[in-house]
Amino acid sequence: SQTIHQWPATLVQPVGSPLSLECTVEGTSNPNLYWYRQAAGRGLQLLFYSVGIGQISSEVPQNLSASRPQDRQFILSSKKLLLSDSGFYLCASTSGTGVGEQFFGPGTRLTVL
Amino acid sequence: GIQVEQSPPDLILQEGANSTLRCNFSDSVNNLQWFHQNPWGQLINLFYIPSGTKQNGRLSATTVATERYSLLYISSSQTTDSGVYFCAVASNTGFQKLVFGTGTRLLVSP
């Protein structure tokens, strides 16, 4: 089965600073990859998904961007963080067929002050 | 887009009690998953169940795709079952993207 790694686990950043969150996947090749955000006490919102290297689709307009430099690496970035970027960020993966069970990483808790 | 509703929003149980959580969705799906989010935020996969019935220990789930609902049963609840339970679905049209319900917050007291 797939294993998804995320780091850092927690992050506290000042407003206006840059951001880079990393996600790597083991146990599958050519996965579909996803970034979700969960605000406190809320459900998960899909931010970005990728079906392959360099292929990124954005679900909602926002201050964030995503990149996929390698098959099993997915990066979430920002040039200047806003207070509203605070939240719990989860990376997820589905097998390369695109249909089937989705698995989640442990998440990164971001606080912007 | 597809809508997902979960009920009840909150549930308090005594240890040992049974419970049923419900997930209603508004369109045909080719993916339905149940997750348990633990106090540390980790999403634990419980069931991948776009249709039919599955059981895993004290937990079982049933999805009636034609009627657009799924049920998660928890029997003999334990304090470690506490947390938030999410249902998530993906429509069977277009690229598969999970849409999450707002969750059921379960508290099991000793």
XYZ file of N, CA and C in Angstrom:
669
model
N 0.838 -1.192 0.000
C 0.000 0.000 0.000
C 0.882 1.254 0.000
N 0.257 2.388 -0.248
C 0.983 3.644 -0.353
C 1.346 4.199 1.023
N 2.470 4.874 1.084
C 2.854 5.636 2.277
C 3.145 7.065 1.832
N 2.567 8.010 2.546
C 2.716 9.416 2.183
C 3.418 10.156 3.315
N 4.474 10.853 2.971
C 5.247 11.620 3.941
C 5.019 13.105 3.705
N 4.895 13.840 4.789
C 4.768 15.289 4.694
C 5.702 15.930 5.712
N 6.291 17.050 5.321
C 7.057 17.840 6.283
C 7.078 19.302 5.867
N 7.192 20.179 6.872
C 7.299 19.829 8.293
C 5.946 19.423 8.864
N 5.934 18.937 10.081
C 4.682 18.560 10.728
C 3.934 19.797 11.229
N 4.677 20.751 11.744
C 4.091 22.018 12.191
C 4.988 23.157 11.740
N 4.364 24.322 11.553
C 5.109 25.479 11.059
C 4.409 26.739 11.535
N 5.184 27.658 12.066
C 4.677 28.975 12.449
C 5.459 30.000 11.647
N 4.735 30.800 10.868
C 5.379 31.734 9.963
C 4.761 33.130 10.097
N 5.566 34.182 9.931
C 4.996 35.533 9.954
C 4.295 35.855 8.644
N 3.324 36.750 8.719
C 2.655 37.240 7.511
C 3.701 37.815 6.554
N 3.550 37.495 5.262
C 4.455 38.021 4.255
C 5.661 37.153 3.975
N 5.866 36.104 4.762
C 7.005 35.211 4.542
C 6.647 34.156 3.493
N 7.659 33.516 2.888
C 7.373 32.474 1.903
C 7.061 31.152 2.574
N 6.533 30.226 1.765
C 6.131 28.915 2.276
C 6.538 27.829 1.299
N 6.993 26.708 1.837
C 7.201 25.523 1.025
C 6.886 24.298 1.870
N 5.854 23.566 1.466
C 5.483 22.306 2.118
C 5.738 21.181 1.134
N 6.284 20.095 1.633
C 6.655 19.003 0.742
C 5.897 17.719 1.074
N 5.595 16.990 0.020
C 4.900 15.717 0.132
C 5.606 14.717 -0.779
N 5.920 13.539 -0.248
C 6.472 12.480 -1.087
C 5.685 11.198 -0.854
N 5.615 10.381 -1.892
C 4.800 9.169 -1.861
C 5.674 7.959 -2.136
N 5.448 6.890 -1.384
C 6.116 5.608 -1.616
C 5.075 4.545 -1.906
N 5.472 3.524 -2.642
C 4.620 2.357 -2.814
C 3.715 2.375 -4.023
N 3.869 3.396 -4.859
C 3.086 3.449 -6.090
C 3.841 4.302 -7.094
N 3.543 4.081 -8.360
C 4.176 4.914 -9.379
C 3.092 5.634 -10.167
N 3.485 6.797 -10.693
C 2.560 7.623 -11.461
C 1.241 7.887 -10.722
N 1.307 8.282 -9.454
C 0.061 8.519 -8.713
C -0.583 9.835 -9.126
N -1.879 9.955 -8.870
C -2.526 11.258 -8.852
C -2.292 11.830 -7.456
N -1.900 13.108 -7.397
C -1.585 13.729 -6.111
C -2.491 14.925 -5.859
N -2.773 15.178 -4.599
C -3.744 16.197 -4.206
C -3.219 16.973 -2.986
N -3.545 18.274 -2.954
C -3.368 19.083 -1.746
C -4.747 19.538 -1.267
N -5.010 19.313 0.029
C -6.237 19.769 0.674
C -5.868 20.705 1.821
N -6.816 21.563 2.166
C -6.666 22.396 3.366
C -7.897 22.200 4.234
N -7.654 22.149 5.537
C -8.733 22.049 6.501
C -8.616 23.213 7.478
N -9.609 24.110 7.463
C -9.653 25.173 8.452
C -10.149 24.577 9.769
N -9.874 25.251 10.866
C -10.221 24.745 12.194
C -11.711 24.420 12.273
N -12.023 23.167 12.679
C -13.409 22.776 12.865
C -14.209 22.606 11.589
N -13.512 22.526 10.474
C -14.230 22.439 9.197
C -13.840 21.185 8.430
N -14.518 20.970 7.295
C -14.173 19.857 6.428
C -12.981 20.190 5.549
N -12.634 19.275 4.679
C -11.474 19.436 3.807
C -11.866 20.071 2.483
N -11.024 20.968 2.016
C -11.238 21.627 0.737
C -10.079 21.288 -0.194
N -10.399 20.814 -1.390
C -9.363 20.489 -2.370
C -8.767 21.780 -2.928
N -7.435 21.887 -2.909
C -6.749 23.069 -3.417
C -6.168 22.814 -4.815
N -5.398 21.738 -4.953
C -4.722 21.429 -6.201
C -4.734 19.914 -6.412
N -4.650 19.512 -7.691
C -4.391 18.113 -7.983
C -3.479 18.028 -9.192
N -2.819 16.865 -9.303
C -1.846 16.666 -10.372
C -1.930 15.228 -10.881
N -1.962 15.078 -12.204
C -2.000 13.731 -12.789
C -0.626 13.299 -13.297
N 0.354 14.198 -13.246
C 1.691 13.827 -13.698
C 2.684 14.954 -13.487
N 3.954 14.681 -13.758
C 5.018 15.668 -13.566
C 4.695 16.945 -14.331
N 4.761 18.068 -13.634
C 4.539 19.364 -14.251
C 3.097 19.698 -14.555
N 2.168 18.800 -14.247
C 0.743 19.020 -14.544
C 0.001 19.344 -13.256
N -0.468 20.581 -13.153
C -1.123 21.065 -11.943
C -2.465 21.672 -12.325
N -3.505 21.315 -11.574
C -4.819 21.934 -11.731
C -5.203 22.565 -10.404
N -5.707 23.788 -10.474
C -6.098 24.529 -9.277
C -7.608 24.519 -9.138
N -8.078 24.288 -7.934
C -9.508 24.205 -7.704
C -10.106 25.534 -7.252
N -9.337 26.314 -6.509
C -9.868 27.577 -5.988
C -8.804 28.657 -6.146
N -9.226 29.872 -6.479
C -8.254 30.975 -6.551
C -7.719 31.274 -5.155
N -6.408 31.522 -5.072
C -5.842 31.685 -3.750
C -4.417 32.210 -3.868
N -3.812 32.323 -2.704
C -2.466 32.851 -2.576
C -1.404 31.763 -2.694
N -1.797 30.555 -3.020
C -0.881 29.425 -3.006
C -0.650 28.900 -4.417
N 0.439 28.146 -4.581
C 0.715 27.469 -5.841
C 1.246 26.080 -5.537
N 1.224 25.206 -6.528
C 1.722 23.851 -6.350
C 2.641 23.498 -7.509
N 3.552 22.574 -7.237
C 4.438 22.091 -8.288
C 4.698 20.605 -8.074
N 5.006 19.925 -9.175
C 5.308 18.495 -9.110
C 6.577 18.259 -9.927
N 7.723 18.411 -9.289
C 8.990 18.284 -10.014
C 9.393 16.839 -10.305
N 8.882 15.900 -9.518
C 9.157 14.480 -9.731
C 7.863 13.694 -9.605
N 7.893 12.449 -10.074
C 6.671 11.640 -10.134
C 5.983 11.525 -8.790
N 6.779 11.383 -7.702
C 6.184 11.131 -6.405
C 6.495 12.247 -5.414
N 6.643 13.453 -5.933
C 6.899 14.614 -5.092
C 5.936 15.733 -5.461
N 5.320 16.314 -4.433
C 4.322 17.362 -4.648
C 4.626 18.469 -3.648
N 4.716 19.714 -4.131
C 5.128 20.822 -3.281
C 4.063 21.905 -3.294
N 3.756 22.428 -2.132
C 2.819 23.545 -1.991
C 3.610 24.770 -1.573
N 3.408 25.894 -2.254
C 4.238 27.076 -2.030
C 3.406 28.337 -1.953
N 4.037 29.338 -1.361
C 3.497 30.692 -1.410
C 4.671 31.664 -1.387
N 4.532 32.788 -2.072
C 5.587 33.807 -2.049
C 5.427 34.703 -0.828
N 4.155 34.967 -0.446
C 3.888 35.837 0.711
C 2.655 35.326 1.434
N 2.828 34.810 2.630
C 1.720 34.243 3.371
C 0.771 35.308 3.900
N -0.511 34.939 3.937
C -1.560 35.767 4.539
C -2.054 35.079 5.806
N -2.695 35.852 6.682
C -3.272 35.257 7.892
C -4.254 34.142 7.535
N -4.987 34.341 6.453
C -6.017 33.384 6.043
C -5.435 32.077 5.505
N -4.126 32.007 5.332
C -3.494 30.762 4.883
C -3.304 29.769 6.016
N -3.531 30.193 7.246
C -3.420 29.270 8.381
C -4.385 28.107 8.210
N -3.940 26.933 8.635
C -4.799 25.755 8.529
C -3.980 24.490 8.572
N -4.669 23.404 8.327
C -4.055 22.077 8.325
C -4.021 21.607 6.881
N -2.821 21.337 6.374
C -2.642 20.989 4.964
C -2.340 19.502 4.831
N -3.136 18.858 3.990
C -3.005 17.415 3.811
C -2.703 17.092 2.355
N -1.756 16.205 2.171
C -1.424 15.691 0.851
C -2.074 14.313 0.706
N -2.562 14.006 -0.472
C -3.201 12.719 -0.701
C -2.763 12.138 -2.031
N -2.954 10.838 -2.162
C -2.501 10.131 -3.348
C -3.504 9.055 -3.745
N -3.678 8.894 -5.040
C -4.464 7.794 -5.589
C -3.572 7.076 -6.594
N -3.816 5.808 -6.820
C -2.994 5.061 -7.760
C -3.045 5.696 -9.144
N -2.127 5.302 -9.988
C -2.002 5.919 -11.297
C -3.189 5.735 -12.215
N -4.081 4.800 -11.887
C -5.270 4.642 -12.724
C -6.243 5.782 -12.484
N -6.087 6.489 -11.374
C -6.943 7.625 -11.071
C -8.247 7.271 -10.407
N -8.612 6.005 -10.422
C -9.855 5.572 -9.788
C -9.483 4.651 -8.645
N -10.102 4.857 -7.510
C -9.800 3.988 -6.389
C -9.584 4.767 -5.122
N -9.147 4.047 -4.120
C -9.022 4.595 -2.787
C -7.951 5.669 -2.719
N -8.275 6.744 -2.005
C -7.350 7.852 -1.819
C -6.775 7.753 -0.402
N -5.442 7.943 -0.316
C -4.746 7.842 0.962
C -4.143 9.198 1.316
N -4.091 9.478 2.625
C -3.654 10.789 3.084
C -2.368 10.713 3.903
N -1.579 11.776 3.802
C -0.415 11.926 4.651
C -0.804 12.443 6.020
N 0.191 12.604 6.910
C -0.089 13.020 8.294
C -0.427 14.499 8.443
N -0.165 15.302 7.416
C -0.549 16.704 7.458
C 0.514 17.635 8.011
N 0.385 18.915 7.658
C 1.221 19.993 8.191
C 0.298 21.049 8.775
N 0.542 21.379 10.041
C -0.271 22.413 10.688
C 0.458 23.744 10.572
N -0.123 24.678 9.800
C 0.492 25.972 9.530
C -0.243 27.070 10.294
N 0.511 27.843 11.037
C -0.025 29.015 11.715
C 0.701 30.237 11.192
N -0.065 31.180 10.665
C 0.501 32.426 10.166
C 0.159 33.524 11.174
N 1.189 34.217 11.672
C 0.983 35.231 12.708
C 1.223 36.643 12.174
N -21.808 21.275 -8.367
C -21.082 20.061 -8.068
C -21.835 19.182 -7.097
N -21.276 18.017 -6.825
C -21.926 17.058 -5.933
C -21.947 17.596 -4.503
N -23.055 17.338 -3.813
C -23.205 17.763 -2.422
C -23.178 16.538 -1.509
N -22.572 16.698 -0.336
C -22.462 15.612 0.638
C -22.952 16.123 1.982
N -23.898 15.416 2.547
C -24.435 15.794 3.858
C -24.261 14.642 4.834
N -23.750 14.959 6.017
C -23.573 13.941 7.037
C -24.443 14.249 8.250
N -24.925 13.190 8.865
C -25.720 13.358 10.075
C -25.454 12.198 11.030
N -25.591 12.446 12.358
C -25.779 13.766 12.956
C -24.465 14.545 12.952
N -24.485 15.834 13.190
C -23.241 16.599 13.253
C -22.426 16.279 14.505
N -23.104 15.974 15.592
C -22.438 15.644 16.852
C -23.134 14.452 17.491
N -22.337 13.626 18.162
C -22.878 12.421 18.788
C -22.076 12.129 20.048
N -22.793 11.931 21.144
C -22.143 11.575 22.418
C -22.665 10.211 22.840
N -21.748 9.296 23.109
C -22.112 7.934 23.464
C -21.429 7.512 24.755
N -22.063 6.587 25.411
C -21.422 5.907 26.522
C -20.634 4.736 25.935
N -19.506 4.466 26.541
C -18.698 3.334 26.083
C -19.547 2.068 26.040
N -19.430 1.316 24.936
C -20.192 0.086 24.787
C -21.441 0.234 23.937
N -21.852 1.481 23.684
C -23.059 1.710 22.888
C -22.761 1.533 21.406
N -23.842 1.354 20.640
C -23.747 1.260 19.180
C -24.220 2.570 18.555
N -23.771 2.843 17.329
C -24.199 4.068 16.664
C -24.215 3.867 15.155
N -24.997 4.723 14.485
C -25.079 4.725 13.028
C -24.875 6.149 12.531
N -23.921 6.320 11.640
C -23.660 7.613 11.016
C -24.126 7.538 9.564
N -24.702 8.636 9.101
C -25.280 8.627 7.760
C -24.597 9.647 6.855
N -24.504 9.292 5.571
C -23.935 10.165 4.551
C -24.872 10.149 3.352
N -25.428 11.294 2.995
C -26.263 11.436 1.805
C -25.493 12.215 0.743
N -25.636 11.806 -0.510
C -24.956 12.514 -1.593
C -25.914 12.732 -2.752
N -25.606 13.743 -3.558
C -26.602 14.278 -4.490
C -26.486 13.758 -5.921
N -25.461 12.924 -6.204
C -25.275 12.478 -7.583
C -24.657 11.089 -7.575
N -24.608 10.467 -8.735
C -23.986 9.146 -8.849
C -22.495 9.252 -8.567
N -21.967 8.245 -7.883
C -20.557 8.278 -7.488
C -19.849 6.993 -7.913
N -18.526 7.118 -8.126
C -17.717 5.914 -8.340
C -16.678 5.747 -7.251
N -16.750 6.607 -6.250
C -15.878 6.470 -5.083
C -16.635 6.990 -3.877
N -16.607 6.246 -2.804
C -17.111 6.710 -1.520
C -16.188 6.151 -0.457
N -15.681 7.032 0.382
C -14.773 6.615 1.431
C -15.239 7.163 2.771
N -15.026 6.384 3.815
C -15.224 6.813 5.198
C -13.850 6.937 5.853
N -13.674 8.048 6.580
C -12.422 8.320 7.285
C -12.717 8.628 8.744
N -11.728 8.325 9.582
C -11.741 8.756 10.965
C -10.565 9.708 11.157
N -10.863 10.933 11.597
C -9.778 11.881 11.881
C -9.491 11.847 13.377
N -8.293 11.428 13.715
C -7.947 11.307 15.126
C -7.567 12.666 15.721
N -7.362 12.744 17.035
C -7.071 14.044 17.670
C -5.827 14.734 17.127
N -4.933 14.031 16.487
C -3.728 14.624 15.914
C -3.937 15.074 14.468
N -5.140 14.870 13.957
C -5.463 15.330 12.617
C -5.295 14.298 11.524
N -4.694 13.181 11.840
C -4.471 12.150 10.825
C -5.796 11.584 10.329
N -5.925 11.482 9.015
C -7.105 10.860 8.412
C -6.831 9.374 8.225
N -7.604 8.569 8.926
C -7.450 7.116 8.852
C -8.508 6.569 7.910
N -8.070 5.816 6.905
C -9.028 5.191 5.988
C -9.784 4.079 6.703
N -11.116 4.182 6.692
C -11.932 3.135 7.280
C -12.466 2.188 6.214
N -13.135 2.765 5.221
C -13.721 1.955 4.161
C -13.647 2.694 2.832
N -13.375 1.915 1.794
C -13.563 2.347 0.410
C -14.764 1.563 -0.074
N -15.921 2.242 -0.236
C -17.165 1.499 -0.406
C -18.132 2.246 -1.327
N -17.842 2.293 -2.649
C -18.786 2.948 -3.559
C -20.122 2.225 -3.676
N -20.150 0.952 -3.285
C -21.413 0.218 -3.232
C -21.211 -1.008 -2.342
N -22.336 -1.575 -1.862
C -22.254 -2.814 -1.109
C -22.004 -2.631 0.370
N -21.595 -3.721 1.005
C -21.397 -3.764 2.442
C -20.029 -4.343 2.761
N -19.364 -3.727 3.746
C -18.069 -4.233 4.212
C -18.038 -4.187 5.734
N -17.233 -5.067 6.298
C -17.068 -5.081 7.737
C -15.595 -5.191 8.081
N -15.211 -4.472 9.143
C -13.852 -4.541 9.649
C -13.915 -4.445 11.162
N -13.900 -5.587 11.824
C -13.979 -5.591 13.285
C -15.317 -5.076 13.774
N -15.245 -4.043 14.636
C -16.483 -3.475 15.191
C -17.150 -2.481 14.237
N -16.506 -2.187 13.142
C -17.053 -1.228 12.186
C -17.565 -1.943 10.949
N -18.662 -1.421 10.427
C -19.151 -1.897 9.138
C -19.766 -0.717 8.400
N -19.881 -0.871 7.091
C -20.446 0.196 6.271
C -21.271 -0.403 5.155
N -22.309 0.346 4.786
C -23.172 -0.041 3.675
C -23.417 1.169 2.814
N -23.266 1.007 1.509
C -23.601 2.063 0.559
C -24.682 1.560 -0.373
N -25.788 2.314 -0.442
C -26.858 2.021 -1.398
C -26.766 3.088 -2.476
N -26.003 2.771 -3.521
C -25.680 3.787 -4.524
C -26.928 4.293 -5.244
N -27.892 3.411 -5.490
C -29.093 3.803 -6.230
C -29.929 4.801 -5.436
N -29.827 4.768 -4.102
C -30.576 5.693 -3.259
C -29.683 6.800 -2.700
N -28.412 6.786 -3.059
C -27.479 7.870 -2.768
C -27.278 8.109 -1.281
N -26.991 7.030 -0.559
C -26.621 7.191 0.835
C -25.700 6.063 1.256
N -24.973 6.344 2.336
C -24.093 5.356 2.945
C -24.240 5.461 4.452
N -24.091 4.322 5.114
C -24.180 4.254 6.570
C -22.913 3.637 7.141
N -22.442 4.216 8.226
C -21.309 3.653 8.965
C -21.816 3.228 10.336
N -21.610 1.947 10.658
C -22.042 1.408 11.936
C -20.832 1.201 12.848
N -20.964 1.669 14.063
C -19.933 1.434 15.074
C -20.591 0.654 16.209
N -20.095 -0.521 16.466
C -20.669 -1.330 17.546
C -19.711 -1.358 18.738
N -20.289 -1.524 19.911
C -19.509 -1.620 21.159
C -18.438 -0.533 21.214
N -18.870 0.710 21.118
C -17.936 1.834 20.986
C -16.933 1.904 22.146
N -15.744 2.376 21.820
C -14.674 2.547 22.784
C -14.227 4.015 22.772
N -13.569 4.437 23.840
C -13.141 5.845 23.927
C -12.208 6.202 22.773
N -11.476 5.224 22.280
C -10.565 5.491 21.159
C -11.300 5.719 19.843
N -12.600 5.470 19.825
C -13.392 5.769 18.626
C -13.710 7.265 18.523
N -13.462 8.004 19.561
C -13.739 9.444 19.539
C -12.957 10.123 18.415
N -13.555 11.195 17.901
C -12.927 11.928 16.806
C -13.985 12.355 15.819
N -13.553 12.741 14.636
C -14.483 13.184 13.603
C -14.492 12.154 12.480
N -15.681 11.794 12.044
C -15.845 10.827 10.966
C -16.306 11.577 9.719
N -15.546 11.397 8.645
C -15.858 12.052 7.379
C -16.272 11.020 6.333
N -17.268 11.408 5.567
C -17.626 10.714 4.351
C -17.133 11.580 3.189
N -16.591 10.957 2.167
C -16.125 11.694 0.985
C -16.504 10.908 -0.255
N -16.941 11.624 -1.288
C -17.387 10.958 -2.515
C -16.753 11.619 -3.721
N -16.697 10.874 -4.805
C -16.264 11.418 -6.091
C -17.316 11.062 -7.134
N -17.733 12.050 -7.870
C -18.712 11.831 -8.925
C -18.135 10.937 -10.012
N -18.993 10.164 -10.684
C -18.486 9.285 -11.731
C -18.438 9.970 -13.096
N -18.469 11.288 -13.101
C -18.241 12.054 -14.323
C -17.009 12.927 -14.128
N -16.142 12.957 -15.136
C -14.972 13.808 -15.045
C -13.878 13.242 -14.170
N -12.879 14.046 -13.891
C -11.738 13.624 -13.087
C -12.184 13.355 -11.653
N -11.619 12.307 -11.072
C -12.060 11.907 -9.742
C -11.484 12.828 -8.675
N -12.355 13.634 -8.078
C -11.976 14.531 -6.988
C -12.906 14.265 -5.818
N -12.335 13.983 -4.662
C -13.151 13.733 -3.483
C -13.775 15.015 -2.952
N -15.078 14.935 -2.676
C -15.798 16.020 -2.008
C -16.171 15.501 -0.627
N -15.781 16.263 0.388
C -15.985 15.833 1.768
C -17.265 16.405 2.355
N -17.913 15.602 3.194
C -18.973 16.127 4.034
C -18.374 16.923 5.184
N -19.229 17.512 5.992
C -18.761 18.341 7.103
C -18.428 17.524 8.347
N -18.698 16.228 8.305
C -18.257 15.348 9.371
C -19.252 15.159 10.498
N -19.068 14.063 11.223
C -19.790 13.789 12.470
C -18.758 13.717 13.582
N -18.918 14.581 14.580
C -17.987 14.596 15.724
C -18.510 13.647 16.781
N -17.757 12.598 17.061
C -18.163 11.566 18.018
C -17.324 11.664 19.287
N -18.009 11.651 20.409
C -17.336 11.601 21.710
C -17.857 10.382 22.460
N -16.958 9.471 22.780
C -17.316 8.286 23.557
C -16.754 8.458 24.961
N -17.656 8.465 25.921
C -17.218 8.670 27.311
C -17.149 7.339 28.042
N -16.209 7.230 29.003
C -16.044 5.959 29.728
C -17.225 5.674 30.661
